[in-house]
PDB file of C-alpha atoms in Angstrom:
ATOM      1  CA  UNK A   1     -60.839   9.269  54.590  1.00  0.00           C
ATOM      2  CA  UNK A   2     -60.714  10.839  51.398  1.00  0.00           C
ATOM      3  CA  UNK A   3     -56.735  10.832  51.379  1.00  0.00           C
ATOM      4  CA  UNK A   4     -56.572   6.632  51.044  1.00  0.00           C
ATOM      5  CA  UNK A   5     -57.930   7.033  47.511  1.00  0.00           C
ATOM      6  CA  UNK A   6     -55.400   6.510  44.723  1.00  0.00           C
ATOM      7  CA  UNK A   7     -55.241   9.898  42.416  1.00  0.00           C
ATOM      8  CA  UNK A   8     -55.824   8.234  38.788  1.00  0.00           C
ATOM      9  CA  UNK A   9     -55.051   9.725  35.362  1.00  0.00           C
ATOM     10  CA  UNK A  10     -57.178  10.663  33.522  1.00  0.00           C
ATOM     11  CA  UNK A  11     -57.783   7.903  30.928  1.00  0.00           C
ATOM     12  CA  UNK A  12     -57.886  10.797  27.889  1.00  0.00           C
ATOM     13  CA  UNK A  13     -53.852  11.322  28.427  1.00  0.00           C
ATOM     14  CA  UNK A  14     -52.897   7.722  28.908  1.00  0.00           C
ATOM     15  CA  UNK A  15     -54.200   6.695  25.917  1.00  0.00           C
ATOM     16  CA  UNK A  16     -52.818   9.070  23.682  1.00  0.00           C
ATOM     17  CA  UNK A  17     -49.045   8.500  25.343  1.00  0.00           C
ATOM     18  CA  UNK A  18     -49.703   4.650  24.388  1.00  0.00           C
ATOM     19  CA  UNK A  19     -50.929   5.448  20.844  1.00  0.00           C
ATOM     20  CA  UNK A  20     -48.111   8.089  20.231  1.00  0.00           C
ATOM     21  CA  UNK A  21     -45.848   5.212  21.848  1.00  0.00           C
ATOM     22  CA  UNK A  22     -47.541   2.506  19.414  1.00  0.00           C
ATOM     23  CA  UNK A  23     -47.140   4.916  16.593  1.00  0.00           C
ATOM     24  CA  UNK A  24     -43.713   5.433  16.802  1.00  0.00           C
ATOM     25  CA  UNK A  25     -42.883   1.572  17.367  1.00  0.00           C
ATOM     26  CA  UNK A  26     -44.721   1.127  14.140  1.00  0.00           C
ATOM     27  CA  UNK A  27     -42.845   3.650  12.148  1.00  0.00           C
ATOM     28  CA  UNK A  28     -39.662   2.338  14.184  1.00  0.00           C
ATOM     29  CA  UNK A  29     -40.398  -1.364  12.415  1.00  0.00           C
ATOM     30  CA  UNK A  30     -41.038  -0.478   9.274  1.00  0.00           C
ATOM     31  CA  UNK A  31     -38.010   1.856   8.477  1.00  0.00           C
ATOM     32  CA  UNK A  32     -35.989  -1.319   9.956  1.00  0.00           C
ATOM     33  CA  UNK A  33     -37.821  -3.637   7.444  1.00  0.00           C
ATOM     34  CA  UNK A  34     -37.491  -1.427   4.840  1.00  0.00           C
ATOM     35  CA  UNK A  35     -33.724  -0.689   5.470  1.00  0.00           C
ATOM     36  CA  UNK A  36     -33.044  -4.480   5.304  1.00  0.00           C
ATOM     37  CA  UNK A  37     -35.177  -5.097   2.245  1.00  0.00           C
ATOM     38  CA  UNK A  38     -32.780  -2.457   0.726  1.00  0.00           C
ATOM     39  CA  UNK A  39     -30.053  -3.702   1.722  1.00  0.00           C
ATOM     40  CA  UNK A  40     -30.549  -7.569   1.140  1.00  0.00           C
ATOM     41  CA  UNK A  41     -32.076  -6.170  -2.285  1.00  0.00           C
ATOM     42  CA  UNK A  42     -28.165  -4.491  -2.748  1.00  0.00           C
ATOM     43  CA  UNK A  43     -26.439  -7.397  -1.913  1.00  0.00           C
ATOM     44  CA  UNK A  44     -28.601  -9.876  -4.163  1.00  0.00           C
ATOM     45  CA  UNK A  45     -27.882  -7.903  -7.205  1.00  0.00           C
ATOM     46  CA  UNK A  46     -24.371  -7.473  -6.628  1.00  0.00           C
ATOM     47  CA  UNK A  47     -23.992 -11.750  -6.024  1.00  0.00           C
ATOM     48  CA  UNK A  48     -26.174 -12.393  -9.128  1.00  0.00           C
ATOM     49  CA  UNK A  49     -24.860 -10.092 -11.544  1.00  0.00           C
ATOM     50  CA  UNK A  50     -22.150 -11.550 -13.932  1.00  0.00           C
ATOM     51  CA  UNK A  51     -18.511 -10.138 -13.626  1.00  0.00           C
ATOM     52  CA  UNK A  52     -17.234  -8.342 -16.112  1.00  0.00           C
ATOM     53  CA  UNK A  53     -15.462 -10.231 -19.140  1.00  0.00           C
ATOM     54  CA  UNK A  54     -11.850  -9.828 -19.340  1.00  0.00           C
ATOM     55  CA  UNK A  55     -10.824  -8.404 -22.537  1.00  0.00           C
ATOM     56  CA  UNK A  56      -8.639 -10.805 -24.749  1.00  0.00           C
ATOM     57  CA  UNK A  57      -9.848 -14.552 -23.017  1.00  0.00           C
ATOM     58  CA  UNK A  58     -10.942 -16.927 -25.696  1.00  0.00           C
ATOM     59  CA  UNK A  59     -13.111 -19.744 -24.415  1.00  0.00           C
ATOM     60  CA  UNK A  60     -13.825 -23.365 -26.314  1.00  0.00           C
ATOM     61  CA  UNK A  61     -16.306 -25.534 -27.084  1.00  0.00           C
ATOM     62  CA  UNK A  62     -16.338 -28.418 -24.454  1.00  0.00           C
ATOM     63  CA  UNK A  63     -13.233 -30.393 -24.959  1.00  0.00           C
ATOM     64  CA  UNK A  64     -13.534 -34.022 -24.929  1.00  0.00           C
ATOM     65  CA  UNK A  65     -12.136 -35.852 -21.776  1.00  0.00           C
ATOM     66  CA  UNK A  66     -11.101 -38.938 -23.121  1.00  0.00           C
ATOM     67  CA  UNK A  67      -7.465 -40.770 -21.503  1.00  0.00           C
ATOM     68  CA  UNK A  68      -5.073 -42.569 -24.432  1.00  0.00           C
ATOM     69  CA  UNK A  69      -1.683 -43.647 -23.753  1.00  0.00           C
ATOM     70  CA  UNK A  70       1.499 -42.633 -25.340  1.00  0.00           C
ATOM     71  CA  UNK A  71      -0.206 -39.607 -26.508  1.00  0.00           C
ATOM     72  CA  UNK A  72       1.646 -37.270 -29.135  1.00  0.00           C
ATOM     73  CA  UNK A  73       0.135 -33.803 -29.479  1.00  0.00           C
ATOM     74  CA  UNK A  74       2.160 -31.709 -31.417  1.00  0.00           C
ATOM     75  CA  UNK A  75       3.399 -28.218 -30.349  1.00  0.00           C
ATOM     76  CA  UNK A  76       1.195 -25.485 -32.472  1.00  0.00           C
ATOM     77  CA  UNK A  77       1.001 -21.645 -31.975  1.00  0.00           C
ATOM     78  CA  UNK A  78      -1.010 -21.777 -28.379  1.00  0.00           C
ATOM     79  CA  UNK A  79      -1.242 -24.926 -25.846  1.00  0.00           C
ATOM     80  CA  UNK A  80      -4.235 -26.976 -26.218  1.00  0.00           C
ATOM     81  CA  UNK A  81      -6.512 -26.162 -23.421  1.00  0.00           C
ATOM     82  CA  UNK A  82      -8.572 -29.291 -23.295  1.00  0.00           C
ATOM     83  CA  UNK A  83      -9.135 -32.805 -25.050  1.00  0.00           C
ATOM     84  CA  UNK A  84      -8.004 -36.325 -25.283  1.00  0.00           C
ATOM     85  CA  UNK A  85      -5.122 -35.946 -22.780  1.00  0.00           C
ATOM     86  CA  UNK A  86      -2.782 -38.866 -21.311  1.00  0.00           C
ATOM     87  CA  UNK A  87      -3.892 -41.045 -18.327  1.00  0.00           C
ATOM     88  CA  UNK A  88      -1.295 -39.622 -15.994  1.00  0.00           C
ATOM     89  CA  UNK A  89      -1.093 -35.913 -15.533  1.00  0.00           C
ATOM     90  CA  UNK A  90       1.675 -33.527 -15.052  1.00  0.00           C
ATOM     91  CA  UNK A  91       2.366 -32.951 -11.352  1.00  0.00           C
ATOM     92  CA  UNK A  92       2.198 -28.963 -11.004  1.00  0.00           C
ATOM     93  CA  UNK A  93       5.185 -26.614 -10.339  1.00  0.00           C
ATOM     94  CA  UNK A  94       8.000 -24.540 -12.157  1.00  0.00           C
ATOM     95  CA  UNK A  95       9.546 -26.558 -15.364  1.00  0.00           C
ATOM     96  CA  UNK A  96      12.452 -25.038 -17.173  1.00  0.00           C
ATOM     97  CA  UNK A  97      12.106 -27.078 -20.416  1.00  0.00           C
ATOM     98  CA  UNK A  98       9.033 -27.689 -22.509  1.00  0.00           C
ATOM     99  CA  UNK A  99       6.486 -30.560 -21.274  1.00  0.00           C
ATOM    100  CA  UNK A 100       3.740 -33.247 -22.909  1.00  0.00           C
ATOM    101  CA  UNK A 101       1.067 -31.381 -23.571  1.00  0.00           C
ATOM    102  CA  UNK A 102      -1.066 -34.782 -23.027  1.00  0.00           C
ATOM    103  CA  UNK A 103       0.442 -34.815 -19.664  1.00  0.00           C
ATOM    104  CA  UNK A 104      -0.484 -31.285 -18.863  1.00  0.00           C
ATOM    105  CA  UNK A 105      -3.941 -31.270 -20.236  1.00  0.00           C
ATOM    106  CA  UNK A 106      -4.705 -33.502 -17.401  1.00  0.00           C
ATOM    107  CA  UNK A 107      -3.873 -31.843 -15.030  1.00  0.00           C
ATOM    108  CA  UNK A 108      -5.969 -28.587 -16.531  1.00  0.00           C
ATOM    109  CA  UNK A 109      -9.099 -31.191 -16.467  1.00  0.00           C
ATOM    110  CA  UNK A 110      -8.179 -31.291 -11.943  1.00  0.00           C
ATOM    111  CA  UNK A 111      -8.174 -27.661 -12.396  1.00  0.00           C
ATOM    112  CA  UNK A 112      -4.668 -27.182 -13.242  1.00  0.00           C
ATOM    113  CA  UNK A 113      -3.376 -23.600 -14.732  1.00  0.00           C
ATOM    114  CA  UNK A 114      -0.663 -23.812 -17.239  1.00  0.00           C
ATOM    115  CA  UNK A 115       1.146 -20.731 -17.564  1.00  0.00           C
ATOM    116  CA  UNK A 116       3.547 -20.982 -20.340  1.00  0.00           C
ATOM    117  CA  UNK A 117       6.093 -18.959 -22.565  1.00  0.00           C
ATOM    118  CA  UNK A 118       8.382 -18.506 -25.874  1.00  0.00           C
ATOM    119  CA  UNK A 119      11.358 -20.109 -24.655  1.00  0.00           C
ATOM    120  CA  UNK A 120      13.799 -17.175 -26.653  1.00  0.00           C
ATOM    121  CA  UNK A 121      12.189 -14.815 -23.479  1.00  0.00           C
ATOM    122  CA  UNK A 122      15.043 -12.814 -21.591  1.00  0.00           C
ATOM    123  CA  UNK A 123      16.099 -14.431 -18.859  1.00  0.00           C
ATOM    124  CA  UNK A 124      14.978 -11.818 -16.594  1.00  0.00           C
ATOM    125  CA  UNK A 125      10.919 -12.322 -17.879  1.00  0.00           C
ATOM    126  CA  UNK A 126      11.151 -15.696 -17.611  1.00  0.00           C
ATOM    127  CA  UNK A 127      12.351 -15.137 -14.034  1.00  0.00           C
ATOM    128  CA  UNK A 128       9.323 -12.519 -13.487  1.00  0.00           C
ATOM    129  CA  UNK A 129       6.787 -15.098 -14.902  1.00  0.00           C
ATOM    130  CA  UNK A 130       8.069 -17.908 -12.382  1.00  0.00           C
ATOM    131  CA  UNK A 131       8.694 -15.235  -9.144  1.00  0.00           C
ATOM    132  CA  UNK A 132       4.537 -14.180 -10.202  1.00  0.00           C
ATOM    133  CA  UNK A 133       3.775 -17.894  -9.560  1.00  0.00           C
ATOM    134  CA  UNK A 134       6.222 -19.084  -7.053  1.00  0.00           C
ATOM    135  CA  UNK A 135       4.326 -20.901  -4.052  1.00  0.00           C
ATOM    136  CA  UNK A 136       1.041 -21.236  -5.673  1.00  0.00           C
ATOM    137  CA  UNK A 137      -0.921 -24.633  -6.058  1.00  0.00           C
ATOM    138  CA  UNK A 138      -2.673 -26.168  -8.732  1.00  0.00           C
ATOM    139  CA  UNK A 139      -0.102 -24.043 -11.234  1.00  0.00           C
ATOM    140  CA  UNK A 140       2.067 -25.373 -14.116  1.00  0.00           C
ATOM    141  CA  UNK A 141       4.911 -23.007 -15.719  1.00  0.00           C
ATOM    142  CA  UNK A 142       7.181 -24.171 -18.538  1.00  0.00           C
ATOM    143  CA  UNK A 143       8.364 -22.688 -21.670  1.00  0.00           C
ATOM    144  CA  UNK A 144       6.501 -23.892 -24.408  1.00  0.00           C
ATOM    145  CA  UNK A 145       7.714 -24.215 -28.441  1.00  0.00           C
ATOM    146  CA  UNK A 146       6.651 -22.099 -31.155  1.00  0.00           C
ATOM    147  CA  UNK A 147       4.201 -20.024 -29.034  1.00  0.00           C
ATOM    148  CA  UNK A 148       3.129 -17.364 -30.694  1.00  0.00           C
ATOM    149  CA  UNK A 149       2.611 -15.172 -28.041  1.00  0.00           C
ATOM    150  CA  UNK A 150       4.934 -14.243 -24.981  1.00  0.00           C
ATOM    151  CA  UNK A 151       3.302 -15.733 -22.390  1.00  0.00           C
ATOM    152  CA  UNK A 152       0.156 -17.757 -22.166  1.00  0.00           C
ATOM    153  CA  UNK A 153      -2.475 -18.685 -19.460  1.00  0.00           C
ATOM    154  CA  UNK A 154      -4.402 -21.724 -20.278  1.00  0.00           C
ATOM    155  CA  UNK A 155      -7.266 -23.189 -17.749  1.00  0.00           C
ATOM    156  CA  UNK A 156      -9.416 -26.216 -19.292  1.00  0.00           C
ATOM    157  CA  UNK A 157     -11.431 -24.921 -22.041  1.00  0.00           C
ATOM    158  CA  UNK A 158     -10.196 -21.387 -21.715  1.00  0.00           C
ATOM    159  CA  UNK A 159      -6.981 -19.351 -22.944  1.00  0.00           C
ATOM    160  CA  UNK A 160      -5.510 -15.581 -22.903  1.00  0.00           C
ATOM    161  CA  UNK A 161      -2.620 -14.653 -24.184  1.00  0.00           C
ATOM    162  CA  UNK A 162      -0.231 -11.743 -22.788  1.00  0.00           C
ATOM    163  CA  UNK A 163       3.031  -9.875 -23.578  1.00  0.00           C
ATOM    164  CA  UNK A 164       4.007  -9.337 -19.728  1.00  0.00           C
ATOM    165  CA  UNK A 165       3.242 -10.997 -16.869  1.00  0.00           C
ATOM    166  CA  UNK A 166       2.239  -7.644 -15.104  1.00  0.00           C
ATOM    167  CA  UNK A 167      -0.478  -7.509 -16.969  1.00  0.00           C
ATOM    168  CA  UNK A 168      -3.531  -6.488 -14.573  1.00  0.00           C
ATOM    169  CA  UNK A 169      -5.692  -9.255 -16.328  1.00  0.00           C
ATOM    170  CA  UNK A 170      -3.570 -11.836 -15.229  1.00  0.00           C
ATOM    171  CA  UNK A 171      -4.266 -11.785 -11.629  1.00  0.00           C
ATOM    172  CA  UNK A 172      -8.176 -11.645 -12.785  1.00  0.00           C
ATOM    173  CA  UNK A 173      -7.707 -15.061 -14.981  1.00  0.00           C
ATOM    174  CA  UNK A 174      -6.096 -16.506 -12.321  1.00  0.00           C
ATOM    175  CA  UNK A 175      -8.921 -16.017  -9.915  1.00  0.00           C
ATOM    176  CA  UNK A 176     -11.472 -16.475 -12.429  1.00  0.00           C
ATOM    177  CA  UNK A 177     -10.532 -19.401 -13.935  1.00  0.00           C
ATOM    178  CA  UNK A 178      -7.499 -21.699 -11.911  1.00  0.00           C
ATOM    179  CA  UNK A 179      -9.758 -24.452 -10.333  1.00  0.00           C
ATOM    180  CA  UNK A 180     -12.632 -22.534 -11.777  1.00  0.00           C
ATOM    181  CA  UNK A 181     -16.192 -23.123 -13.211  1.00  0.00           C
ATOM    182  CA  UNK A 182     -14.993 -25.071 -16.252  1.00  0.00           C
ATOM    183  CA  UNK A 183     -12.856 -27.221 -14.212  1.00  0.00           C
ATOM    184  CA  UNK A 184     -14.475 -31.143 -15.392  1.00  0.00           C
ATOM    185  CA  UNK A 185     -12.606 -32.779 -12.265  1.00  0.00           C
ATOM    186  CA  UNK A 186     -11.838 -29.611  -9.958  1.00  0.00           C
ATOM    187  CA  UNK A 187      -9.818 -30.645  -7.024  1.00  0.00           C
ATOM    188  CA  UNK A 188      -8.192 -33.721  -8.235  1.00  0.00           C
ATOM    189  CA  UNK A 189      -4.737 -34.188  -7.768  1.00  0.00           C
ATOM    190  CA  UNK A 190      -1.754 -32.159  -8.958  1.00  0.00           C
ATOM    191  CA  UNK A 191       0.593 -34.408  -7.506  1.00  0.00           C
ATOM    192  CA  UNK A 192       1.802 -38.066  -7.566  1.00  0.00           C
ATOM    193  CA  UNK A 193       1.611 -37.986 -11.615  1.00  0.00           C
ATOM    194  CA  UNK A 194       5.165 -37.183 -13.726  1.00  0.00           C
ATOM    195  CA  UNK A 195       7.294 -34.466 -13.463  1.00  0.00           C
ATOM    196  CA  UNK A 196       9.924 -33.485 -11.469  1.00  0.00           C
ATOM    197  CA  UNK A 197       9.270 -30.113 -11.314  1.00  0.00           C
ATOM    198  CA  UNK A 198      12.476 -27.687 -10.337  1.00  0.00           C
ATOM    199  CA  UNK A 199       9.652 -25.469  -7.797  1.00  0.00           C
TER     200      UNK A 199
END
């Protein structure tokens, strides 16, 4: 009769398996909590730090916004890169003679970029400036009159100036600043304005 009884454990080892089993569930959780913490800690401080300037990009007070037609703005040493600008913008491409700057500061307040240059350039810069740029939207390239500089990148409210297109900085503004943060009216059209643009 004594062989129908269950054999039990004694309770002594049972309950230290189930606290060495607790124990290392415990430690289990909080290395995972404390490996995400890090981690979510990494990846907050790398979206909320600022990126790094780029060296030679000039940036202006808020430029007014206001339309008036039949503008005139007069070529100077740089492109304007903001203010009172025509009604109708520019429609964006490749132009291979200078444009309205009161056209084209329009469409820099959608979110334009306007990418211009000295108009004495060899022909074969002129042809790496406009191969750079080929294909891409919300881009304006002409050559521009009594630029002091080669070649200039102008967003709204924002302006560098480079001698060569290869310049690593120019991908950089391009990212930065093409339908960027400044942008008044980002997104607004680049088409359907003036221009017949020859890419």
């Amino acid at each position: 009769m004594g062989s129908s009884r269950s054999r039990k454990k004694p309770a002594g080892k049972k309950s230290s398996k189930q606290a060495e089993s607790s124990s290392n569930r415990t430690i289990l959780i909080a290395a995972t909590a404390i490996i995400g913490v890090a981690i979510l800690g990494v990846l907050l401080y790398l979206g909320l730090r600022p990126e790094p300037e780029i060296e030679g990009v000039v940036t202006f007070a808020r430029p007014s916004q206001g339309h008036e037609l039949n503008l005139d703005i007069p070529y100077g040493e740089l492109p304007p890169a903001g203010g009172v600008h025509d009604p109708v913008w520019q429609n964006c491409g490749i132009y291979d003679e200078p444009l309205n700057s009161a056209h084209a500061i329009h469409s820099m307040e959608h979110g334009a970029l306007w990418v211009t240059y000295q108009p004495d350039l060899p022909a074969d810069q002129i042809a790496d400036i406009v191969e750079h740029f080929r294909g891409q939207t919300f881009t304006l390239i002409s050559p521009y009159p009594e630029q002091r500089s080669p070649i200039v990148l102008t967003t709204w409210g924002v302006q560098m100036e480079v001698d060569d297109i290869a310049d690593s900085r120019v991908d950089r503004f391009v990212e930065r600043y093409r339908l960027g943060p400044n942008t008044p009216e980002r997104g607004a059209a680049c088409t359907n304005g003036i221009g017949d643009p020859i890419g």
